Amino acid sequence: MKNIDWDIYRCFMTVARGGGLTGAAQATGLSPATIGRRMLELEEHTGRALFIRSQTGYALTADGRLLFEQLQEMEAAARKVESWQQESEGNTIVRIAAGTWGSWLIAENFPAICTERDSFGISLSIGEARASLAYRESDIGIRAFEPEETYLASRLIGEVAYAAYRQKNAAGGTERWVAVSEDEARSAYLRWPHDKASARIVATVTRPRSLLDLARAGAGKAVLPCFVGDLDPQLERAGEEIDGLRHRQWIVMNNEDRHRRDIRTVVDRMTRLFRSHVDLFAGKRPRRNAI
Amino acid sequence: MKNIDWDIYRCFMTVARGGGLTGAAQATGLSPATIGRRMLELEEHTGRALFIRSQTGYALTADGRLLFEQLQEMEAAARKVESWQQESEGNTIVRIAAGTWGSWLIAENFPAICTERDSFGISLSIGEARASLAYRESDIGIRAFEPEETYLASRLIGEVAYAAYRQKNAAGGTERWVAVSEDEARSAYLRWPHDKASARIVATVTRPRSLLDLARAGAGKAVLPCFVGDLDPQLERAGEEIDGLRHRQWIVMNNEDRHRRDIRTVVDRMTRLFRSHVDLFAGKRPRRNAI
DNA sequence: TCGATGTTTTTCATGAGTGAAAAACATATG
DNA sequence: CATATGTTTTTCACTCATGAAAAACATCGA
């Protein structure tokens, strides 16, 4: 039972994520050949088949997924070390995980979060999947559901409301809808068009962000958070707030990281930014061109 | 900021534990030269001095200790993976951490814990330091203080009493004591001779286990747990139970590991073994030659 | 003071692990 | 059905990390 090279674990994770040798190769800088050999070594060591190899890439077996789960913890520990290292170098990175529209707001107001004079950088990872801070993939997250994990600290930001929007003064075809494709529609507001007006959907996209562009271009009506729709001078509401979609919103962070200066300041600034938009979030009629 | 080879972290841990390159070399199977080079690489990567190098070995700096702390988490995760691997191979190892006398009892009754027919092995790590299950260095521990960590499951075993013992029918010199050297005396019962009879100590040893041998040989009186002294046919009590040393005792295990079959059975057997000695632990007069 | 011993560090030849490129192989695409 | 594209896998030089041995260096004991 000789010990295996820990770096093979790291390799495994990039293969699992990259979906194959080539993906992992360019992620790590190693050659596909080397990585392939290492994965063979790992499989031999564990005595289990970890991958289903095919011409389209490497897919995880059940055992592979199990290993993946376990190694996430190891990654979390490694990340902790990495961030400790960066601390001394002065240039730290604060990783924020947010949904499409939270990220949008942050991006629009980036100077309010991070300026030239700050010594830290921002990494903004955008996705609809619920932000998992468990393995420290991110430092700060924006959530639409109440955080229950004990290791998380959270700040309630307020409520966010939704409504349908269309191009201002749109000509006709008011019953045309645009939506996110059904299998990508994870959040309630994304599923709404499918539930309520599926026959009228004239275009689907794979990323929610494109809904805004489509609506603006007059392609049809889209369900958007009010703070997005109301802020856009080219859009107008097509109906009242959609009840049942309204939900609360939290900023969450890992409890252990509260001491990190850079994270604290980013959280504080994010809180200020979001709190200043609290009326917009809630759908209260805004003054135009607010940003 | 390129990523560092995870295996260097593992290397670092063995150096930190081994106290230098040679120690780590024979622990890992690598050569001192290689390990030395890797540690240089690590220091360069972190940008911090991790070691104080001298002709007597490598000592950790403050930063080194900090890194060590952090990497323990990584080790814990790796251990988890390792044990998962072993699961499939059938030959698992259950790691028990116990004090000198707990270990002694287990060793004396080893067949009650693990027989030929069991597919698992036992690793018994002996030490006075409080068993840390936090980083999964062990699966099961024996403790003399109430477990408060939420991630631990525990079973109360009963109380353990202490008394002074001497060779049976010892000739004279009844006021000679043997003890553990003062700076090794961590537990209360080990400190007792220093506190109460320091002038009379004629011999000190570095390991508590040797107290039994010394007392048996007639070197002097020793403070021992009653279940040890009373079980030894060559010893007799030199006085009543020493009040104030009596304490309770727990078997603890990691909560997440309760599902592991091998760990369950070992815990169950240990519980049975210890519970069957509960009167002896408590110092109630035993029948001779009990084991 | 002077070896003896145990360190780390350096030197240098060697081979194990590596990458570039080719081969083998599926799958998508027209 | 042939072609194009993107995989994995194999092949084969070659480099770079490695280990044995020597050197350099402290510390301990006599």
XYZ file of C-alpha atoms (C1' of nucleotides) in Angstrom:
642
model
C 0.000 0.000 0.000
C 2.493 2.611 -1.061
C 1.345 6.181 -1.017
C 0.165 7.746 -4.197
C 1.357 11.064 -5.544
C -1.087 13.685 -4.294
C -0.728 15.569 -7.512
C -2.543 12.772 -9.281
C -5.589 13.706 -7.254
C -5.370 17.223 -8.560
C -4.996 15.865 -12.044
C -8.077 13.737 -11.581
C -10.142 16.748 -10.650
C -9.217 18.641 -13.777
C -9.986 15.612 -15.906
C -13.320 15.183 -14.204
C -14.109 18.833 -14.791
C -12.593 19.094 -18.227
C -14.493 16.080 -19.416
C -11.439 14.425 -20.837
C -7.724 14.462 -21.387
C -7.558 17.378 -23.781
C -9.578 19.625 -21.545
C -7.427 18.748 -18.577
C -4.295 19.083 -20.660
C -4.821 22.687 -21.518
C -6.004 23.437 -18.021
C -2.893 22.028 -16.414
C -0.296 22.627 -19.059
C 0.591 18.955 -19.137
C 0.219 16.829 -22.232
C -2.784 14.557 -22.786
C -0.423 11.632 -22.886
C 0.878 12.274 -19.401
C -2.531 12.834 -17.956
C -3.837 9.668 -19.531
C -1.013 7.703 -17.982
C -1.651 9.225 -14.592
C -5.304 8.362 -14.688
C -4.367 4.775 -15.456
C -2.054 4.835 -12.479
C -4.827 6.187 -10.297
C -7.258 3.548 -11.416
C -4.722 0.861 -10.753
C -4.023 2.282 -7.329
C -7.649 2.486 -6.336
C -8.499 -0.780 -7.958
C -11.635 0.734 -9.412
C -12.763 1.915 -12.798
C -13.106 5.664 -12.521
C -13.842 6.585 -16.110
C -15.811 5.455 -19.070
C -13.428 6.186 -21.897
C -14.775 7.043 -25.280
C -13.861 8.997 -28.323
C -15.811 11.937 -26.986
C -13.907 12.109 -23.731
C -13.794 10.739 -20.227
C -17.030 10.294 -18.308
C -17.075 9.474 -14.616
C -18.293 6.143 -13.332
C -20.156 5.901 -10.053
C -16.865 5.307 -8.283
C -15.384 8.208 -10.135
C -18.113 10.495 -8.921
C -17.591 9.238 -5.394
C -13.912 10.027 -5.590
C -14.729 13.411 -7.020
C -16.963 14.169 -4.057
C -14.267 13.260 -1.624
C -11.525 15.168 -3.349
C -13.552 18.342 -3.239
C -12.681 18.485 0.412
C -9.047 18.183 -0.405
C -9.363 20.969 -2.911
C -11.026 23.144 -0.333
C -8.075 22.655 1.971
C -5.651 23.371 -0.837
C -7.502 26.536 -1.760
C -7.197 27.670 1.804
C -3.473 27.259 1.625
C -3.295 29.049 -1.682
C -5.169 32.033 -0.379
C -2.879 32.085 2.619
C 0.044 32.268 0.282
C -1.452 35.088 -1.694
C -2.089 37.049 1.459
C 1.591 37.698 1.837
C 2.010 38.622 -1.782
C -0.547 41.343 -1.289
C -2.515 40.537 -4.399
C -5.449 38.498 -3.232
C -8.505 37.528 -5.186
C -12.000 37.685 -3.795
C -14.247 35.180 -5.493
C -17.894 36.071 -5.798
C -20.569 33.635 -6.914
C -23.817 35.138 -8.110
C -26.697 34.535 -10.469
C -27.024 36.158 -13.830
C -28.650 39.352 -12.636
C -26.754 39.740 -9.431
C -23.603 39.487 -11.485
C -25.065 41.938 -13.932
C -25.633 44.482 -11.198
C -22.145 44.001 -9.866
C -20.632 44.321 -13.296
C -22.585 47.500 -14.005
C -21.373 49.007 -10.761
C -17.955 47.501 -10.671
C -16.200 50.653 -9.482
C -18.331 50.499 -6.358
C -16.824 47.107 -5.534
C -13.239 47.328 -6.632
C -11.214 50.288 -7.755
C -7.715 50.798 -9.035
C -6.561 51.634 -5.560
C -7.550 48.260 -4.129
C -4.873 45.643 -3.809
C -7.249 42.771 -4.385
C -8.859 41.430 -7.515
C -12.347 40.116 -8.148
C -13.311 36.801 -9.646
C -16.978 36.718 -10.500
C -18.406 33.324 -11.291
C -21.782 33.483 -12.883
C -24.326 30.710 -12.854
C -27.836 29.789 -11.911
C -26.733 26.857 -9.785
C -26.942 27.607 -6.126
C -23.621 28.929 -4.960
C -21.796 26.306 -2.962
C -19.479 27.892 -0.480
C -19.040 24.553 1.213
C -15.825 23.724 -0.549
C -14.690 27.316 -0.678
C -15.085 27.560 -4.380
C -16.152 31.097 -3.682
C -15.727 33.507 -0.823
C -18.961 35.435 -1.161
C -22.265 34.377 -2.639
C -25.648 35.839 -3.464
C -28.526 33.587 -2.601
C -32.244 33.526 -3.157
C -32.935 31.147 -0.316
C -32.251 31.274 3.368
C -28.808 29.975 4.263
C -29.004 27.181 6.770
C -25.436 25.997 6.861
C -23.948 26.803 10.224
C -20.582 27.756 8.778
C -22.093 30.594 6.778
C -22.637 34.165 7.804
C -25.374 35.949 5.912
C -26.953 39.354 5.465
C -30.527 39.770 4.345
C -30.735 42.237 1.499
C -34.463 42.502 0.847
C -36.932 41.118 -1.631
C -36.703 40.875 -5.362
C -39.765 41.088 -7.564
C -40.342 39.973 -11.127
C -42.461 41.198 -14.028
C -42.789 40.786 -17.754
C -41.023 43.342 -19.925
C -41.186 44.317 -23.569
C -39.639 46.866 -25.857
C -41.050 50.287 -25.163
C -43.814 51.245 -27.586
C -43.579 47.854 -29.226
C -45.536 47.668 -32.450
C -47.717 44.547 -32.299
C -47.455 40.870 -31.397
C -47.758 41.488 -27.721
C -48.300 37.822 -27.064
C -44.887 36.693 -28.192
C -42.622 35.428 -25.434
C -38.932 34.795 -25.192
C -37.563 32.385 -22.622
C -34.692 30.233 -21.547
C -34.779 26.733 -22.980
C -36.740 24.451 -20.755
C -33.966 22.201 -19.562
C -31.878 25.179 -18.563
C -34.743 26.786 -16.691
C -33.753 26.131 -13.112
C -35.159 29.126 -11.287
C -38.850 29.710 -10.829
C -38.907 32.887 -12.906
C -37.268 31.048 -15.796
C -39.814 28.257 -15.665
C -42.732 30.663 -15.534
C -43.100 31.223 -19.291
C -43.024 27.485 -19.851
C -45.687 26.940 -17.209
C -47.962 29.785 -18.184
C -47.459 30.547 -21.836
C -45.554 27.700 -23.355
C -47.466 27.889 -26.614
C -46.476 31.497 -27.140
C -42.729 31.132 -26.783
C -41.152 32.225 -30.036
C -37.510 32.055 -29.054
C -35.458 30.310 -26.437
C -31.908 30.972 -25.428
C -29.526 29.068 -23.262
C -28.430 31.967 -21.087
C -30.808 34.228 -19.153
C -28.621 37.197 -19.886
C -29.768 37.069 -23.522
C -33.392 37.563 -22.508
C -32.615 41.186 -21.857
C -31.077 41.630 -25.276
C -33.990 39.873 -26.976
C -36.629 41.913 -25.185
C -34.772 45.109 -25.944
C -34.686 44.157 -29.613
C -38.420 43.687 -29.643
C -38.381 39.940 -30.066
C -41.068 39.483 -27.464
C -41.884 39.654 -23.789
C -39.505 38.332 -21.181
C -39.797 37.725 -17.474
C -37.095 39.704 -15.750
C -36.304 40.904 -12.272
C -37.837 44.330 -11.865
C -34.548 45.934 -11.000
C -33.245 44.895 -14.384
C -36.268 45.752 -16.443
C -37.099 48.996 -14.707
C -33.545 50.219 -15.045
C -33.520 49.739 -18.793
C -34.781 52.853 -20.606
C -35.725 50.836 -23.670
C -38.051 48.513 -21.791
C -41.432 48.856 -20.190
C -43.488 46.574 -18.033
C -45.982 44.344 -19.813
C -48.225 43.771 -16.861
C -47.960 43.991 -13.126
C -45.533 42.215 -10.853
C -45.869 38.467 -11.096
C -46.862 37.274 -7.685
C -45.389 34.053 -6.507
C -42.003 34.744 -7.963
C -41.032 37.291 -5.349
C -38.374 36.007 -3.020
C -35.881 37.267 -0.513
C -32.191 37.614 -1.129
C -29.038 37.174 0.981
C -25.384 37.890 0.789
C -23.509 34.976 2.308
C -19.901 34.374 3.213
C -17.854 31.716 4.847
C -17.742 32.240 8.574
C -14.068 31.463 8.864
C -13.154 34.095 6.309
C -14.663 37.006 8.113
C -11.279 38.034 9.366
C -9.844 38.452 5.887
C -9.651 42.136 5.320
C -10.238 42.099 1.570
C -13.295 39.888 1.896
C -14.733 42.101 4.581
C -14.435 45.215 2.473
C -15.941 43.546 -0.570
C -18.842 42.237 1.463
C -19.394 45.659 2.939
C -19.356 47.318 -0.438
C -21.640 44.726 -1.944
C -24.027 45.192 0.926
C -24.052 48.913 0.377
C -24.579 48.492 -3.356
C -27.435 46.058 -2.989
C -29.084 47.885 -0.113
C -29.098 51.086 -2.151
C -31.113 49.238 -4.760
C -33.536 47.750 -2.310
C -36.543 49.627 -3.705
C -35.676 48.650 -7.218
C -35.318 45.027 -6.199
C -38.718 45.130 -4.594
C -40.235 46.491 -7.806
C -41.248 49.871 -6.517
C -41.613 52.195 -9.471
C -38.190 53.690 -10.137
C -37.047 56.986 -11.455
C -35.833 56.426 -14.997
C -32.179 56.035 -15.866
C -31.319 55.390 -12.317
C -27.852 53.912 -12.466
C 0.592 32.125 -10.065
C 1.016 28.655 -11.502
C -0.237 25.789 -9.446
C 2.140 23.877 -7.266
C 2.485 20.125 -7.233
C 0.221 18.868 -4.484
C 2.686 16.163 -3.659
C 5.042 18.820 -2.364
C 2.514 19.483 0.350
C 2.647 15.856 1.375
C 6.410 16.042 1.335
C 6.302 19.074 3.566
C 4.260 17.247 6.153
C 6.718 14.388 6.418
C 9.600 16.828 6.725
C 7.764 18.730 9.428
C 7.091 15.507 11.272
C 10.420 13.878 10.605
C 12.273 16.932 11.788
C 14.479 17.044 8.747
C 15.379 15.695 5.365
C 16.749 12.364 6.469
C 13.720 11.545 8.544
C 11.422 12.455 5.722
C 13.629 10.602 3.255
C 13.251 7.254 4.917
C 9.581 7.882 5.552
C 8.817 8.590 1.914
C 11.422 6.512 0.158
C 12.728 9.537 -1.675
C 16.271 10.777 -1.291
C 17.189 13.661 1.003
C 18.447 15.542 -2.016
C 15.091 15.443 -3.737
C 13.194 16.421 -0.646
C 15.537 19.304 0.025
C 14.979 20.588 -3.483
C 11.236 20.325 -3.126
C 11.217 22.246 0.100
C 13.169 25.001 -1.607
C 10.584 25.012 -4.364
C 7.800 25.238 -1.816
C 9.428 28.122 -0.013
C 9.918 29.938 -3.254
C 6.318 29.341 -4.212
C 4.924 30.573 -0.941
C 7.418 33.383 -0.708
C 7.980 32.610 2.943
C 10.676 30.988 4.998
C 9.177 27.774 6.288
C 12.192 26.202 7.941
C 15.137 27.086 10.056
C 17.833 24.908 8.568
C 20.625 23.679 10.720
C 22.990 20.813 10.986
C 20.599 19.125 13.363
C 17.673 19.191 10.977
C 14.790 21.328 9.828
C 12.781 23.269 12.386
C 9.547 25.009 11.475
C 9.249 28.761 11.463
C 6.036 30.456 12.515
C 4.897 30.432 8.908
C 5.895 26.811 8.669
C 3.726 25.927 11.624
C 0.868 27.856 10.076
C 1.192 25.915 6.872
C 1.391 22.709 8.834
C -1.877 23.527 10.564
C -3.590 24.146 7.291
C -2.269 21.083 5.569
C -3.598 18.866 8.314
C -6.995 19.455 6.800
C -5.727 18.350 3.465
C -4.286 15.242 5.019
C -7.585 14.486 6.651
C -9.280 14.615 3.269
C -6.603 12.425 1.749
C -6.947 9.903 4.537
C -10.630 9.734 3.831
C -9.918 8.884 0.233
C -7.345 6.299 1.212
C -9.730 4.527 3.514
C -12.322 4.561 0.767
C -9.849 2.833 -1.487
C -9.057 0.233 1.094
C -12.719 -0.479 1.568
C -12.875 -2.139 -1.804
C -9.725 -4.103 -1.192
C -11.353 -5.596 1.850
C -8.409 -5.036 4.139
C -9.205 -1.943 6.122
C -7.388 -0.612 9.130
C -9.121 0.729 12.200
C -6.972 3.271 13.994
C -7.379 3.540 17.732
C -5.838 6.291 19.843
C -5.549 5.612 23.548
C -3.447 6.429 26.561
C -0.848 4.131 28.001
C -3.170 2.047 30.132
C -6.097 1.980 27.782
C -3.734 0.669 25.163
C -2.360 -1.765 27.681
C -5.811 -3.166 28.344
C -6.532 -3.470 24.655
C -3.234 -5.148 23.993
C -3.793 -7.634 26.811
C -7.189 -8.511 25.438
C -6.420 -8.178 21.788
C -8.362 -11.265 20.716
C -11.487 -9.634 22.081
C -11.011 -6.789 19.596
C -9.650 -8.411 16.498
C -9.305 -12.057 15.607
C -7.896 -13.955 12.685
C -11.305 -14.150 11.137
C -11.700 -10.386 10.881
C -10.879 -8.767 7.604
C -9.673 -5.547 9.195
C -6.482 -4.677 10.986
C -5.829 -2.545 14.039
C -3.481 0.374 14.369
C -3.038 1.374 17.983
C -1.379 4.713 18.581
C -0.320 5.203 22.142
C 0.256 8.538 23.796
C -0.736 10.716 26.683
C -1.689 13.613 24.437
C -5.397 13.983 24.081
C -6.526 12.034 21.073
C -7.351 14.377 18.245
C -9.947 12.891 15.983
C -10.410 16.254 14.320
C -8.138 15.478 11.424
C -9.050 11.841 11.321
C -5.691 10.749 12.522
C -7.600 8.063 14.343
C -11.024 6.504 14.006
C -11.651 5.703 17.640
C -10.293 7.285 20.772
C -10.356 6.810 24.522
C -10.752 9.981 26.485
C -10.639 11.050 30.090
C -12.641 14.206 29.537
C -16.068 14.877 28.203
C -16.115 15.224 24.408
C -17.619 18.500 23.350
C -16.910 18.498 19.665
C -20.166 18.210 17.789
C -18.719 15.914 15.168
C -17.920 13.241 17.728
C -20.089 10.436 18.990
C -19.185 9.157 22.422
C -20.012 6.426 24.896
C -19.490 6.857 28.606
C -17.614 3.902 30.018
C -17.527 4.620 33.740
C -15.021 5.972 36.215
C -11.402 5.125 36.679
C -9.747 5.264 40.073
C -6.093 5.494 41.040
C -3.992 4.256 43.935
C -0.382 3.723 44.882
C 1.061 0.254 44.339
C 4.167 -1.570 45.447
C 5.686 -4.972 45.092
C 3.799 -7.471 47.211
C 5.459 -8.140 50.575
C 8.092 -5.544 49.790
C 10.964 -5.617 52.272
C 11.522 -2.066 53.506
C 11.867 1.428 52.117
C 8.187 1.933 51.796
C 8.666 5.631 51.181
C 10.481 5.289 47.902
C 8.571 6.496 44.874
C 8.944 6.008 41.171
C 7.424 8.470 38.726
C 7.421 9.833 35.250
C 9.874 12.678 34.705
C 8.271 15.961 35.514
C 8.149 17.485 32.053
C 6.524 14.367 30.663
C 3.921 14.281 33.401
C 0.875 15.566 31.600
C -1.944 13.755 33.326
C -2.980 14.479 36.886
C -2.027 11.044 38.189
C 1.460 11.437 36.739
C 1.929 14.800 38.379
C 0.715 13.547 41.743
C 4.043 12.138 42.983
C 5.743 15.397 42.057
C 3.132 17.405 43.898
C 2.892 15.253 47.005
C 6.152 13.426 47.456
C 8.691 15.022 45.210
C 11.492 14.547 47.737
C 10.953 10.816 47.835
C 11.172 10.092 44.135
C 14.072 7.741 43.575
C 13.613 7.021 39.896
C 11.934 8.685 36.979
C 11.166 7.260 33.570
C 9.997 8.840 30.403
C 7.154 6.447 29.680
C 4.352 5.636 32.127
C 4.367 2.042 31.006
C 7.682 1.554 32.774
C 6.172 2.480 36.133
C 4.498 -0.885 36.198
C 7.750 -2.692 35.569
C 9.579 -0.656 38.197
C 6.965 -1.208 40.847
C 6.853 -4.885 40.068
C 10.621 -5.037 40.476
C 10.385 -3.479 43.914
C 11.972 -0.181 42.978
C 9.372 1.767 44.875
C 5.760 2.846 44.960
C 3.982 4.016 41.851
C 0.655 5.670 41.215
C -1.283 3.497 38.821
C -4.861 3.107 37.700
C -6.503 0.553 39.968
C -7.462 -1.686 37.087
C -3.795 -2.051 36.263
C -2.450 -2.479 39.743
C -5.214 -4.702 41.030
C -4.871 -7.004 38.069
C -1.193 -7.601 38.669
C -0.625 -10.534 41.044
C 2.804 -9.236 42.025
C 1.503 -5.879 43.220
C -0.498 -4.717 46.177
C -2.030 -1.432 47.103
C 0.076 0.890 49.236
C -2.786 2.897 50.606
C -6.347 3.642 49.668
C -7.629 5.111 46.472
C -6.284 8.575 45.868
C -9.249 10.897 45.794
C -9.156 13.717 43.339
C -7.616 11.643 40.628
C -10.763 9.734 39.849
C -12.259 10.709 36.525
C -14.733 9.465 33.961
C -13.846 7.848 30.708
C -15.334 7.854 27.191
C -14.975 6.005 23.961
C -15.286 8.497 21.114
C -15.539 8.161 17.384
C -15.989 10.374 14.414
C -19.653 10.878 13.689
C -19.279 10.504 9.960
C -17.615 7.130 10.311
C -20.422 5.441 12.143
C -21.547 3.769 8.974
C -18.264 2.005 8.443
C -18.850 -1.566 9.346
C -15.401 -2.350 10.644
C -15.332 0.706 12.864
C -18.727 -0.145 14.284
C -17.690 -3.635 15.254
C -14.457 -2.473 16.833
C -16.283 0.184 18.812
C -18.822 -2.378 19.938
C -16.158 -4.812 21.030
C -14.174 -2.130 22.799
C -17.299 -1.029 24.584
C -17.960 -4.577 25.722
C -14.369 -5.037 26.846
C -14.257 -1.819 28.819
C -17.726 -2.203 30.275
C -16.830 -5.659 31.539
C -13.987 -4.052 33.476
C -16.106 -1.286 34.872
C -15.736 -2.463 38.487
C -12.009 -2.793 38.129
C -11.785 0.675 36.639
C -13.707 2.056 39.552
C -11.272 0.426 41.968
C -13.657 -2.043 43.537
C -11.654 -4.861 45.064
C -11.092 -7.466 42.361
C -10.723 -11.191 42.417
C -7.075 -11.990 41.822
C -5.741 -12.915 38.398
C -8.809 -11.644 36.766
C -7.835 -11.384 33.137
C 41.450 20.056 20.910
C 40.292 16.571 17.897
C 37.748 12.980 15.951
C 33.167 10.664 15.432
C 28.680 11.163 14.151
C 24.782 12.971 12.142
C 23.133 16.488 9.601
C 22.429 19.309 4.969
C 24.127 20.470 0.516
C 26.473 19.793 -3.831
C 27.901 17.147 -7.769
C 27.078 14.370 -11.579
C 25.564 10.301 -14.319
C 21.332 8.038 -15.211
C 16.817 6.703 -16.263
C 11.953 7.397 -15.497
C 8.517 10.333 -16.874
C 7.458 13.600 -20.280
C 5.763 15.893 -24.700
C 5.405 16.238 -29.889
C 3.751 13.993 -33.348
C 1.568 10.266 -35.533
C -1.829 6.773 -35.396
C -6.153 4.935 -34.344
C -10.728 5.676 -33.688
C -15.705 7.788 -33.217
C -18.810 10.914 -34.127
C -20.755 14.687 -36.430
C -21.782 17.016 -41.014
C -22.751 17.882 -45.447
C -21.303 7.853 -47.976
C -17.220 10.364 -47.788
C -15.036 14.034 -45.265
C -13.877 16.793 -41.377
C -13.239 17.271 -36.676
C -12.313 16.052 -32.197
C -11.236 12.550 -29.305
C -7.826 8.915 -27.072
C -3.832 6.108 -27.557
C 0.689 4.844 -29.126
C 5.392 5.766 -30.411
C 9.797 7.481 -29.714
C 13.401 10.903 -28.700
C 14.753 13.653 -24.988
C 14.790 16.389 -20.978
C 14.555 17.063 -16.458
C 13.888 15.284 -11.925
C 16.124 11.866 -9.369
C 19.459 9.143 -6.332
C 24.270 7.713 -5.022
C 28.074 9.440 -3.474
C 30.989 13.004 -1.998
C 31.550 17.294 0.213
C 30.641 20.653 3.576
C 29.331 21.632 7.965
C 27.808 21.481 13.172
C 27.406 19.409 17.241
C 28.548 16.284 20.703
C 31.913 13.599 23.635
C 36.041 12.245 25.112
